[in-house]
PDB file of C-alpha atoms and ligand atoms in Angstrom:
ATOM      1  CA  MET A  30      30.084 -18.908   8.339  1.00 47.00           C
ATOM      2  CA  THR A  31      26.721 -17.159   8.344  1.00 63.00           C
ATOM      3  CA  GLN A  32      25.698 -15.743   5.016  1.00 76.00           C
ATOM      4  CA  ILE A  33      25.087 -12.045   4.543  1.00 90.00           C
ATOM      5  CA  PRO A  34      21.297 -11.724   4.254  1.00 96.00           C
ATOM      6  CA  ARG A  35      20.032 -10.515   0.913  1.00 98.00           C
ATOM      7  CA  ALA A  36      16.566  -9.180   0.112  1.00 98.00           C
ATOM      8  CA  GLY A  37      14.985  -7.324  -2.764  1.00 98.00           C
ATOM      9  CA  VAL A  38      11.851  -6.422  -4.643  1.00 98.00           C
ATOM     10  CA  ILE A  39      10.443  -8.350  -7.604  1.00 98.00           C
ATOM     11  CA  GLY A  40       8.238  -6.680 -10.197  1.00 97.00           C
ATOM     12  CA  HIS A  41       7.976  -5.773 -13.859  1.00 97.00           C
ATOM     13  CA  PRO A  42       8.887  -3.068 -14.650  1.00 95.00           C
ATOM     14  CA  ILE A  43      10.984  -2.451 -11.549  1.00 97.00           C
ATOM     15  CA  ASP A  44      13.214   0.555 -12.382  1.00 94.00           C
ATOM     16  CA  HIS A  45      10.807   3.026 -10.776  1.00 91.00           C
ATOM     17  CA  SER A  46      10.684   1.188  -7.420  1.00 95.00           C
ATOM     18  CA  LEU A  47      11.730   3.246  -4.400  1.00 96.00           C
ATOM     19  CA  SER A  48      12.097   0.144  -2.209  1.00 97.00           C
ATOM     20  CA  PRO A  49      15.864  -0.313  -2.865  1.00 98.00           C
ATOM     21  CA  ARG A  50      16.491   3.234  -1.622  1.00 98.00           C
ATOM     22  CA  LEU A  51      14.272   2.676   1.401  1.00 98.00           C
ATOM     23  CA  HIS A  52      15.857  -0.579   2.515  1.00 98.00           C
ATOM     24  CA  GLY A  53      19.342   0.649   1.562  1.00 98.00           C
ATOM     25  CA  HIS A  54      18.805   3.654   3.842  1.00 98.00           C
ATOM     26  CA  TRP A  55      17.718   1.430   6.728  1.00 98.00           C
ATOM     27  CA  LEU A  56      20.633  -1.006   6.263  1.00 98.00           C
ATOM     28  CA  GLN A  57      23.068   1.896   6.407  1.00 98.00           C
ATOM     29  CA  ARG A  58      21.312   3.654   9.246  1.00 98.00           C
ATOM     30  CA  TYR A  59      21.385   0.600  11.499  1.00 98.00           C
ATOM     31  CA  GLY A  60      24.889  -0.454  10.413  1.00 97.00           C
ATOM     32  CA  LEU A  61      23.640  -3.821   9.186  1.00 97.00           C
ATOM     33  CA  THR A  62      25.404  -6.156   6.832  1.00 95.00           C
ATOM     34  CA  GLY A  63      23.009  -7.059   4.070  1.00 96.00           C
ATOM     35  CA  SER A  64      21.774  -6.013   0.677  1.00 98.00           C
ATOM     36  CA  TYR A  65      18.513  -5.178  -1.054  1.00 98.00           C
ATOM     37  CA  ASP A  66      18.106  -4.947  -4.796  1.00 97.00           C
ATOM     38  CA  ALA A  67      15.543  -4.523  -7.540  1.00 98.00           C
ATOM     39  CA  ILE A  68      14.911  -7.690  -9.530  1.00 98.00           C
ATOM     40  CA  ASP A  69      13.076  -7.459 -12.829  1.00 98.00           C
ATOM     41  CA  VAL A  70      10.955 -10.579 -13.220  1.00 98.00           C
ATOM     42  CA  PRO A  71       8.583 -11.110 -16.163  1.00 97.00           C
ATOM     43  CA  GLU A  72       5.273 -12.819 -15.444  1.00 94.00           C
ATOM     44  CA  SER A  73       6.524 -16.144 -16.788  1.00 96.00           C
ATOM     45  CA  GLY A  74       9.553 -16.109 -14.491  1.00 97.00           C
ATOM     46  CA  ILE A  75       8.066 -16.049 -10.991  1.00 97.00           C
ATOM     47  CA  GLU A  76       8.239 -19.746 -10.170  1.00 97.00           C
ATOM     48  CA  ALA A  77      11.869 -20.052 -11.275  1.00 97.00           C
ATOM     49  CA  ILE A  78      13.026 -16.929  -9.423  1.00 97.00           C
ATOM     50  CA  LEU A  79      11.319 -17.991  -6.190  1.00 97.00           C
ATOM     51  CA  LYS A  80      13.151 -21.316  -6.409  1.00 95.00           C
ATOM     52  CA  ASN A  81      16.524 -19.689  -7.149  1.00 96.00           C
ATOM     53  CA  LEU A  82      16.614 -16.760  -4.743  1.00 97.00           C
ATOM     54  CA  PRO A  83      16.897 -18.701  -1.448  1.00 96.00           C
ATOM     55  CA  ALA A  84      19.906 -20.617  -2.803  1.00 95.00           C
ATOM     56  CA  LYS A  85      21.594 -17.286  -3.515  1.00 96.00           C
ATOM     57  CA  GLY A  86      21.243 -16.135   0.078  1.00 96.00           C
ATOM     58  CA  TYR A  87      17.963 -14.256  -0.185  1.00 98.00           C
ATOM     59  CA  VAL A  88      15.906 -14.251   3.001  1.00 98.00           C
ATOM     60  CA  GLY A  89      12.883 -12.604   1.414  1.00 98.00           C
ATOM     61  CA  VAL A  90      11.493 -10.198  -1.138  1.00 98.00           C
ATOM     62  CA  ASN A  91       8.910  -7.517  -1.522  1.00 98.00           C
ATOM     63  CA  VAL A  92       6.512  -8.083  -4.374  1.00 98.00           C
ATOM     64  CA  THR A  93       5.117  -5.356  -6.563  1.00 96.00           C
ATOM     65  CA  LEU A  94       3.028  -5.161  -9.737  1.00 94.00           C
ATOM     66  CA  PRO A  95       2.136  -7.319 -11.542  1.00 96.00           C
ATOM     67  CA  HIS A  96       3.040 -10.261  -9.278  1.00 97.00           C
ATOM     68  CA  LYS A  97       1.137  -9.594  -6.042  1.00 96.00           C
ATOM     69  CA  VAL A  98      -1.616 -12.132  -6.762  1.00 96.00           C
ATOM     70  CA  ALA A  99       0.436 -14.688  -8.703  1.00 97.00           C
ATOM     71  CA  VAL A 100       3.010 -15.243  -5.923  1.00 98.00           C
ATOM     72  CA  LEU A 101       0.311 -16.722  -3.661  1.00 98.00           C
ATOM     73  CA  LYS A 102       0.387 -19.885  -5.785  1.00 97.00           C
ATOM     74  CA  PHE A 103       3.967 -20.550  -4.713  1.00 97.00           C
ATOM     75  CA  ALA A 104       3.596 -19.803  -1.006  1.00 98.00           C
ATOM     76  CA  ASP A 105       3.594 -22.545   1.619  1.00 98.00           C
ATOM     77  CA  HIS A 106       1.904 -20.345   4.192  1.00 98.00           C
ATOM     78  CA  ILE A 107      -0.304 -17.302   3.544  1.00 98.00           C
ATOM     79  CA  SER A 108      -1.093 -14.904   6.404  1.00 98.00           C
ATOM     80  CA  ASP A 109      -4.703 -14.099   7.223  1.00 96.00           C
ATOM     81  CA  ARG A 110      -4.218 -10.542   5.947  1.00 96.00           C
ATOM     82  CA  ALA A 111      -2.849 -11.732   2.612  1.00 97.00           C
ATOM     83  CA  THR A 112      -5.623 -14.317   2.319  1.00 97.00           C
ATOM     84  CA  LEU A 113      -8.289 -11.710   2.954  1.00 95.00           C
ATOM     85  CA  ILE A 114      -6.766  -9.214   0.532  1.00 95.00           C
ATOM     86  CA  GLY A 115      -6.038 -11.923  -2.038  1.00 96.00           C
ATOM     87  CA  ALA A 116      -2.525 -10.654  -2.712  1.00 97.00           C
ATOM     88  CA  ALA A 117       0.922 -10.572  -1.094  1.00 98.00           C
ATOM     89  CA  ASN A 118       3.632  -7.910  -1.062  1.00 98.00           C
ATOM     90  CA  THR A 119       6.109  -9.520   1.354  1.00 98.00           C
ATOM     91  CA  LEU A 120       7.631 -13.003   1.067  1.00 98.00           C
ATOM     92  CA  THR A 121       9.973 -14.598   3.597  1.00 98.00           C
ATOM     93  CA  PHE A 122      12.158 -17.573   2.676  1.00 98.00           C
ATOM     94  CA  LYS A 123      12.594 -19.913   5.635  1.00 97.00           C
ATOM     95  CA  ASP A 124      15.655 -22.093   6.194  1.00 95.00           C
ATOM     96  CA  ASP A 125      13.531 -25.198   5.743  1.00 95.00           C
ATOM     97  CA  GLY A 126      12.592 -24.067   2.225  1.00 95.00           C
ATOM     98  CA  ARG A 127       9.104 -22.814   3.004  1.00 97.00           C
ATOM     99  CA  ILE A 128       7.861 -19.529   1.544  1.00 98.00           C
ATOM    100  CA  LEU A 129       5.696 -17.366   3.828  1.00 98.00           C
ATOM    101  CA  ALA A 130       3.472 -14.759   2.153  1.00 98.00           C
ATOM    102  CA  ASP A 131       2.116 -11.664   3.873  1.00 98.00           C
ATOM    103  CA  ASN A 132       0.433  -8.434   2.850  1.00 98.00           C
ATOM    104  CA  THR A 133       1.578  -5.290   4.665  1.00 98.00           C
ATOM    105  CA  ASP A 134      -0.147  -2.714   2.416  1.00 98.00           C
ATOM    106  CA  GLY A 135      -3.072  -2.263   4.812  1.00 97.00           C
ATOM    107  CA  TYR A 136      -0.662  -2.013   7.734  1.00 98.00           C
ATOM    108  CA  GLY A 137       1.365   0.591   5.792  1.00 98.00           C
ATOM    109  CA  PHE A 138      -1.756   2.576   5.006  1.00 98.00           C
ATOM    110  CA  MET A 139      -2.908   2.605   8.616  1.00 98.00           C
ATOM    111  CA  ALA A 140       0.512   3.360  10.107  1.00 98.00           C
ATOM    112  CA  ASN A 141       0.895   6.292   7.700  1.00 98.00           C
ATOM    113  CA  LEU A 142      -2.550   7.626   8.559  1.00 98.00           C
ATOM    114  CA  ARG A 143      -1.909   7.363  12.289  1.00 98.00           C
ATOM    115  CA  GLN A 144       1.511   9.005  11.996  1.00 98.00           C
ATOM    116  CA  GLY A 145       0.280  11.835   9.743  1.00 98.00           C
ATOM    117  CA  ALA A 146      -2.980  12.440  11.621  1.00 98.00           C
ATOM    118  CA  PRO A 147      -2.416  11.332  15.239  1.00 98.00           C
ATOM    119  CA  ASP A 148      -5.906  12.460  16.277  1.00 97.00           C
ATOM    120  CA  TRP A 149      -7.606  10.352  13.597  1.00 98.00           C
ATOM    121  CA  ASP A 150     -10.410   8.291  15.052  1.00 97.00           C
ATOM    122  CA  ALA A 151     -11.687   5.322  13.030  1.00 97.00           C
ATOM    123  CA  LYS A 152     -15.090   5.556  14.664  1.00 97.00           C
ATOM    124  CA  SER A 153     -15.611   9.273  13.995  1.00 97.00           C
ATOM    125  CA  GLY A 154     -17.691   8.636  10.861  1.00 97.00           C
ATOM    126  CA  PRO A 155     -17.865   6.996   7.426  1.00 98.00           C
ATOM    127  CA  ALA A 156     -14.851   6.654   5.168  1.00 98.00           C
ATOM    128  CA  ALA A 157     -15.133   7.573   1.477  1.00 98.00           C
ATOM    129  CA  ILE A 158     -12.912   5.678  -0.936  1.00 98.00           C
ATOM    130  CA  PHE A 159     -12.321   6.542  -4.582  1.00 98.00           C
ATOM    131  CA  GLY A 160     -11.242   3.485  -6.564  1.00 98.00           C
ATOM    132  CA  ALA A 161     -11.722  -0.278  -6.324  1.00 97.00           C
ATOM    133  CA  GLY A 162      -8.403  -1.750  -7.504  1.00 95.00           C
ATOM    134  CA  GLY A 163      -5.756  -3.707  -5.628  1.00 93.00           C
ATOM    135  CA  ALA A 164      -4.765  -0.879  -3.278  1.00 95.00           C
ATOM    136  CA  SER A 165      -8.420  -0.237  -2.441  1.00 97.00           C
ATOM    137  CA  ARG A 166      -8.877  -3.876  -1.340  1.00 96.00           C
ATOM    138  CA  ALA A 167      -6.029  -3.625   1.168  1.00 97.00           C
ATOM    139  CA  ILE A 168      -7.301  -0.281   2.462  1.00 97.00           C
ATOM    140  CA  ILE A 169     -10.890  -1.534   2.843  1.00 97.00           C
ATOM    141  CA  VAL A 170      -9.680  -4.492   4.898  1.00 96.00           C
ATOM    142  CA  ALA A 171      -7.531  -2.198   7.070  1.00 96.00           C
ATOM    143  CA  LEU A 172     -10.303   0.362   7.643  1.00 97.00           C
ATOM    144  CA  ALA A 173     -12.902  -2.289   8.464  1.00 95.00           C
ATOM    145  CA  ASP A 174     -10.433  -3.867  10.872  1.00 95.00           C
ATOM    146  CA  ALA A 175      -9.796  -0.478  12.518  1.00 96.00           C
ATOM    147  CA  GLY A 176     -13.523  -0.126  13.221  1.00 96.00           C
ATOM    148  CA  VAL A 177     -14.716   2.405  10.632  1.00 97.00           C
ATOM    149  CA  PRO A 178     -18.534   2.289  10.891  1.00 97.00           C
ATOM    150  CA  GLU A 179     -19.304   2.585   7.163  1.00 98.00           C
ATOM    151  CA  ILE A 180     -17.324   2.648   3.922  1.00 98.00           C
ATOM    152  CA  LEU A 181     -18.640   4.572   0.921  1.00 98.00           C
ATOM    153  CA  LEU A 182     -17.017   3.258  -2.235  1.00 98.00           C
ATOM    154  CA  SER A 183     -17.040   4.712  -5.724  1.00 98.00           C
ATOM    155  CA  ASN A 184     -15.278   3.427  -8.813  1.00 98.00           C
ATOM    156  CA  ARG A 185     -15.423   4.389 -12.489  1.00 98.00           C
ATOM    157  CA  THR A 186     -16.225   0.743 -13.246  1.00 98.00           C
ATOM    158  CA  ARG A 187     -19.088   0.234 -10.781  1.00 98.00           C
ATOM    159  CA  PRO A 188     -19.188  -3.614 -10.885  1.00 98.00           C
ATOM    160  CA  LYS A 189     -15.688  -3.720  -9.374  1.00 98.00           C
ATOM    161  CA  ALA A 190     -16.906  -1.718  -6.375  1.00 98.00           C
ATOM    162  CA  GLU A 191     -19.966  -3.982  -6.112  1.00 98.00           C
ATOM    163  CA  ALA A 192     -17.730  -7.047  -6.148  1.00 97.00           C
ATOM    164  CA  LEU A 193     -15.781  -5.636  -3.200  1.00 97.00           C
ATOM    165  CA  ARG A 194     -19.023  -4.946  -1.340  1.00 97.00           C
ATOM    166  CA  ASP A 195     -20.233  -8.497  -2.022  1.00 97.00           C
ATOM    167  CA  GLU A 196     -16.934  -9.850  -0.742  1.00 95.00           C
ATOM    168  CA  PHE A 197     -16.332  -7.589   2.249  1.00 94.00           C
ATOM    169  CA  GLY A 198     -19.854  -7.022   3.492  1.00 88.00           C
ATOM    170  CA  THR A 199     -22.663  -4.767   4.418  1.00 82.00           C
ATOM    171  CA  ARG A 200     -20.590  -1.976   5.920  1.00 94.00           C
ATOM    172  CA  ILE A 201     -19.759  -0.962   2.319  1.00 98.00           C
ATOM    173  CA  ARG A 202     -22.127   1.224   0.300  1.00 98.00           C
ATOM    174  CA  VAL A 203     -21.427   1.666  -3.416  1.00 98.00           C
ATOM    175  CA  VAL A 204     -21.932   5.115  -4.964  1.00 98.00           C
ATOM    176  CA  ASP A 205     -22.018   5.829  -8.715  1.00 98.00           C
ATOM    177  CA  TRP A 206     -18.829   7.414 -10.077  1.00 98.00           C
ATOM    178  CA  VAL A 207     -20.802  10.354 -11.509  1.00 97.00           C
ATOM    179  CA  GLN A 208     -22.130  11.055  -8.004  1.00 97.00           C
ATOM    180  CA  ALA A 209     -18.902  10.299  -6.169  1.00 98.00           C
ATOM    181  CA  ASP A 210     -18.855  13.787  -4.647  1.00 98.00           C
ATOM    182  CA  THR A 211     -21.988  12.939  -2.635  1.00 97.00           C
ATOM    183  CA  MET A 212     -19.866  10.571  -0.522  1.00 98.00           C
ATOM    184  CA  LEU A 213     -18.123  13.588   0.928  1.00 97.00           C
ATOM    185  CA  ASP A 214     -21.062  15.063   2.831  1.00 94.00           C
ATOM    186  CA  ASP A 215     -20.603  12.848   5.884  1.00 93.00           C
ATOM    187  CA  ALA A 216     -17.176  11.283   5.398  1.00 98.00           C
ATOM    188  CA  THR A 217     -14.558  11.921   8.074  1.00 98.00           C
ATOM    189  CA  THR A 218     -11.892   9.889   6.270  1.00 98.00           C
ATOM    190  CA  VAL A 219     -11.383  10.348   2.525  1.00 98.00           C
ATOM    191  CA  ILE A 220      -8.978   8.330   0.399  1.00 98.00           C
ATOM    192  CA  ASN A 221      -7.978   8.418  -3.256  1.00 98.00           C
ATOM    193  CA  THR A 222      -6.847   4.934  -4.265  1.00 98.00           C
ATOM    194  CA  THR A 223      -7.082   5.586  -8.019  1.00 97.00           C
ATOM    195  CA  SER A 224      -4.135   6.531 -10.187  1.00 96.00           C
ATOM    196  CA  LEU A 225      -5.796   9.877 -10.991  1.00 97.00           C
ATOM    197  CA  GLY A 226      -3.477  12.797 -10.259  1.00 97.00           C
ATOM    198  CA  MET A 227      -0.317  10.748 -10.699  1.00 96.00           C
ATOM    199  CA  LYS A 228       2.382  12.272 -12.881  1.00 94.00           C
ATOM    200  CA  GLY A 229       1.528  11.287 -16.441  1.00 95.00           C
ATOM    201  CA  ALA A 230      -2.039  10.153 -15.583  1.00 96.00           C
ATOM    202  CA  GLN A 231      -5.304  12.077 -15.908  1.00 97.00           C
ATOM    203  CA  PRO A 232      -6.209  14.638 -13.237  1.00 97.00           C
ATOM    204  CA  PHE A 233      -8.585  13.875 -10.366  1.00 97.00           C
ATOM    205  CA  LYS A 234     -11.786  15.669 -11.340  1.00 95.00           C
ATOM    206  CA  VAL A 235     -14.412  14.750  -8.753  1.00 97.00           C
ATOM    207  CA  PRO A 236     -15.517  18.046  -7.133  1.00 96.00           C
ATOM    208  CA  LEU A 237     -14.352  18.280  -3.524  1.00 97.00           C
ATOM    209  CA  ASP A 238     -16.444  21.289  -2.428  1.00 95.00           C
ATOM    210  CA  ASN A 239     -18.517  19.101  -0.099  1.00 94.00           C
ATOM    211  CA  LEU A 240     -15.517  17.952   1.922  1.00 97.00           C
ATOM    212  CA  ASN A 241     -15.974  18.229   5.661  1.00 96.00           C
ATOM    213  CA  PRO A 242     -13.123  20.430   7.016  1.00 97.00           C
ATOM    214  CA  ALA A 243     -12.847  18.007   9.942  1.00 96.00           C
ATOM    215  CA  ALA A 244     -12.056  15.112   7.585  1.00 98.00           C
ATOM    216  CA  VAL A 245      -8.657  13.443   7.303  1.00 98.00           C
ATOM    217  CA  VAL A 246      -7.777  13.142   3.624  1.00 98.00           C
ATOM    218  CA  THR A 247      -5.113  10.933   2.101  1.00 98.00           C
ATOM    219  CA  ASP A 248      -3.939   9.916  -1.346  1.00 98.00           C
ATOM    220  CA  ILE A 249      -2.033   6.789  -2.341  1.00 97.00           C
ATOM    221  CA  VAL A 250      -0.455   8.739  -5.221  1.00 96.00           C
ATOM    222  CA  TYR A 251       2.950  10.121  -4.154  1.00 95.00           C
ATOM    223  CA  THR A 252       4.300  11.420  -7.466  1.00 94.00           C
ATOM    224  CA  PRO A 253       3.800  14.325  -6.981  1.00 96.00           C
ATOM    225  CA  LEU A 254       3.860  14.265  -3.178  1.00 96.00           C
ATOM    226  CA  ASP A 255       1.418  17.121  -2.980  1.00 97.00           C
ATOM    227  CA  THR A 256      -1.348  16.064  -5.370  1.00 97.00           C
ATOM    228  CA  ALA A 257      -4.062  18.471  -6.518  1.00 97.00           C
ATOM    229  CA  PHE A 258      -6.492  16.274  -4.536  1.00 98.00           C
ATOM    230  CA  LEU A 259      -4.561  16.905  -1.305  1.00 98.00           C
ATOM    231  CA  GLU A 260      -4.077  20.583  -2.121  1.00 98.00           C
ATOM    232  CA  SER A 261      -7.831  21.076  -2.511  1.00 97.00           C
ATOM    233  CA  ALA A 262      -8.477  19.275   0.775  1.00 98.00           C
ATOM    234  CA  ARG A 263      -5.873  21.395   2.571  1.00 98.00           C
ATOM    235  CA  THR A 264      -7.478  24.581   1.228  1.00 98.00           C
ATOM    236  CA  ILE A 265     -10.797  23.462   2.722  1.00 97.00           C
ATOM    237  CA  GLY A 266      -9.090  22.979   6.093  1.00 97.00           C
ATOM    238  CA  CYS A 267      -8.792  19.180   6.174  1.00 98.00           C
ATOM    239  CA  THR A 268      -5.859  17.342   7.710  1.00 98.00           C
ATOM    240  CA  VAL A 269      -3.972  15.823   4.779  1.00 98.00           C
ATOM    241  CA  VAL A 270      -1.574  12.882   4.731  1.00 98.00           C
ATOM    242  CA  ASP A 271       0.510  12.224   1.625  1.00 98.00           C
ATOM    243  CA  GLY A 272       0.970   8.781   0.113  1.00 97.00           C
ATOM    244  CA  LEU A 273       4.717   8.343   0.493  1.00 97.00           C
ATOM    245  CA  GLY A 274       4.382   7.171   4.086  1.00 97.00           C
ATOM    246  CA  MET A 275       2.240   4.196   3.048  1.00 98.00           C
ATOM    247  CA  LEU A 276       5.123   2.935   0.925  1.00 97.00           C
ATOM    248  CA  LEU A 277       7.635   3.539   3.725  1.00 98.00           C
ATOM    249  CA  HIS A 278       5.559   1.869   6.438  1.00 98.00           C
ATOM    250  CA  GLN A 279       4.619  -1.174   4.331  1.00 98.00           C
ATOM    251  CA  GLY A 280       8.340  -1.955   4.168  1.00 98.00           C
ATOM    252  CA  VAL A 281       8.775  -2.088   7.957  1.00 98.00           C
ATOM    253  CA  PRO A 282       7.537  -5.649   8.707  1.00 98.00           C
ATOM    254  CA  GLY A 283       9.614  -7.228   5.919  1.00 98.00           C
ATOM    255  CA  PHE A 284      12.804  -5.391   6.903  1.00 98.00           C
ATOM    256  CA  GLU A 285      12.351  -6.434  10.520  1.00 98.00           C
ATOM    257  CA  ARG A 286      11.781 -10.087   9.571  1.00 98.00           C
ATOM    258  CA  TRP A 287      14.747 -10.239   7.198  1.00 98.00           C
ATOM    259  CA  PHE A 288      17.353  -8.115   8.977  1.00 97.00           C
ATOM    260  CA  GLY A 289      16.272  -8.294  12.632  1.00 97.00           C
ATOM    261  CA  VAL A 290      15.733  -4.590  13.380  1.00 97.00           C
ATOM    262  CA  ARG A 291      12.394  -2.788  13.377  1.00 98.00           C
ATOM    263  CA  PRO A 292      13.213   0.342  11.347  1.00 98.00           C
ATOM    264  CA  ALA A 293      11.928   3.866  11.972  1.00 98.00           C
ATOM    265  CA  VAL A 294       9.912   5.877   9.476  1.00 98.00           C
ATOM    266  CA  ASP A 295      10.729   9.547   9.982  1.00 98.00           C
ATOM    267  CA  ASP A 296      11.942  12.642   8.144  1.00 97.00           C
ATOM    268  CA  ASP A 297      15.369  11.107   7.527  1.00 97.00           C
ATOM    269  CA  THR A 298      13.683   8.114   5.883  1.00 98.00           C
ATOM    270  CA  ARG A 299      11.581  10.376   3.679  1.00 98.00           C
ATOM    271  CA  LYS A 300      14.595  12.446   2.664  1.00 97.00           C
ATOM    272  CA  ALA A 301      16.648   9.361   1.845  1.00 97.00           C
ATOM    273  CA  VAL A 302      13.913   7.884  -0.309  1.00 97.00           C
ATOM    274  CA  LEU A 303      13.132  11.139  -2.099  1.00 95.00           C
ATOM    275  CA  GLY A 304      16.854  11.555  -2.827  1.00 89.00           C
TER     276      GLY A 304
HETATM  277  P1  ATR B 424      -3.956  -0.433  -7.788  1.00 89.27           P
HETATM  278  O1  ATR B 424      -3.514  -1.838  -7.537  1.00 89.27           O
HETATM  279  O2  ATR B 424      -2.879   0.588  -7.611  1.00 89.27           O
HETATM  280  O3  ATR B 424      -5.191  -0.083  -7.044  1.00 89.27           O
HETATM  281  P2  ATR B 424      -5.493  -0.898 -10.177  1.00 89.27           P
HETATM  282  O4  ATR B 424      -5.927  -2.201  -9.599  1.00 89.27           O
HETATM  283  O5  ATR B 424      -5.101  -0.878 -11.613  1.00 89.27           O
HETATM  284  O6  ATR B 424      -4.243  -0.369  -9.366  1.00 89.27           O
HETATM  285  O7  ATR B 424      -6.605   0.196  -9.897  1.00 89.27           O
HETATM  286  C1  ATR B 424      -6.541   1.476 -10.416  1.00 89.27           C
HETATM  287  C2  ATR B 424      -7.751   2.283  -9.918  1.00 89.27           C
HETATM  288  O8  ATR B 424      -7.693   3.569 -10.541  1.00 89.27           O
HETATM  289  C3  ATR B 424      -9.080   1.660 -10.314  1.00 89.27           C
HETATM  290  O9  ATR B 424     -10.034   1.973  -9.328  1.00 89.27           O
HETATM  291  C4  ATR B 424      -9.404   2.385 -11.615  1.00 89.27           C
HETATM  292  O10 ATR B 424     -10.754   2.428 -11.967  1.00 89.27           O
HETATM  293  P3  ATR B 424     -11.383   1.259 -12.920  1.00 89.27           P
HETATM  294  O11 ATR B 424     -11.611   0.093 -12.033  1.00 89.27           O
HETATM  295  O12 ATR B 424     -12.641   1.849 -13.450  1.00 89.27           O
HETATM  296  O13 ATR B 424     -10.368   1.003 -13.998  1.00 89.27           O
HETATM  297  C5  ATR B 424      -8.918   3.782 -11.266  1.00 89.27           C
HETATM  298  N1  ATR B 424      -8.698   4.596 -12.462  1.00 89.27           N
HETATM  299  C6  ATR B 424      -7.663   4.534 -13.318  1.00 89.27           C
HETATM  300  N2  ATR B 424      -7.801   5.446 -14.309  1.00 89.27           N
HETATM  301  C7  ATR B 424      -8.975   6.090 -14.066  1.00 89.27           C
HETATM  302  C8  ATR B 424      -9.697   7.138 -14.733  1.00 89.27           C
HETATM  303  N3  ATR B 424      -9.228   7.729 -15.851  1.00 89.27           N
HETATM  304  N4  ATR B 424     -10.867   7.551 -14.191  1.00 89.27           N
HETATM  305  C9  ATR B 424     -11.358   6.989 -13.066  1.00 89.27           C
HETATM  306  N5  ATR B 424     -10.719   5.989 -12.394  1.00 89.27           N
HETATM  307  C10 ATR B 424      -9.551   5.552 -12.893  1.00 89.27           C
END
């Protein structure tokens, strides 16, 4: 008898994760037998859980904070994207016991941008990125891969932006956080990868007056969906793409690998996840 495939998301804390709703929606939509649940795993428990899950019928898991870097230690194969980013968000458990690690955050970012702004052209001009944390790494790799000619990068803690430039190369130019607004003069793609503007966090305060109305502007924050950052950009006339789609699209490759159907990301998906 074939087992019913199980998948889930590991993180700590995990209550806030929208992934169970997303994958639950897809399972139902495609009439698939399977399950997807949230699994709270403290930092000390990763090795044990990765050993136990396959025996319980799990075919893979998504990985969220704070485990995205630590899980690489336990993987038998790491994709090029995950190696480059230095973190994984999607693990697949093979029948032979091997664990494959991948990172689909950059894919999710790009798929969301292309869906929300179909006319977006990577080569149209420089991209300006606020923030140099984990999400920024994945986005830098994705943008460079898409052919963006130059990346302007600004972070409150400048050495973190410089470290990314040293790692990812000369197409990145670091700008001081106090002058971050100067990145906007030429940028045709503008991305907030900081937590600023998120419910409960501090507001995003960099002045956006210099934004080019032809720019495509996106935020990885999706609580609220319409951040003040995106509202300002919309007022200026920019095309704006909210951050929820990045989360939805990053789930696509894992779901397809685990359950055998490539799922759609559309309005029904958004509604299901937003509840
Ligand atoms: P993620 O993996 O989601 O990118 P992270 O690695 O913790 O999370 O990165 C959070 C980003 O938000 C960082 O760029 C951080 O800036 P620092 O590197 O200086 O910490 C940025 N950030 C968080 N709070 C901020 C604040 N009050 N002002 C400016 N930037 C802030």
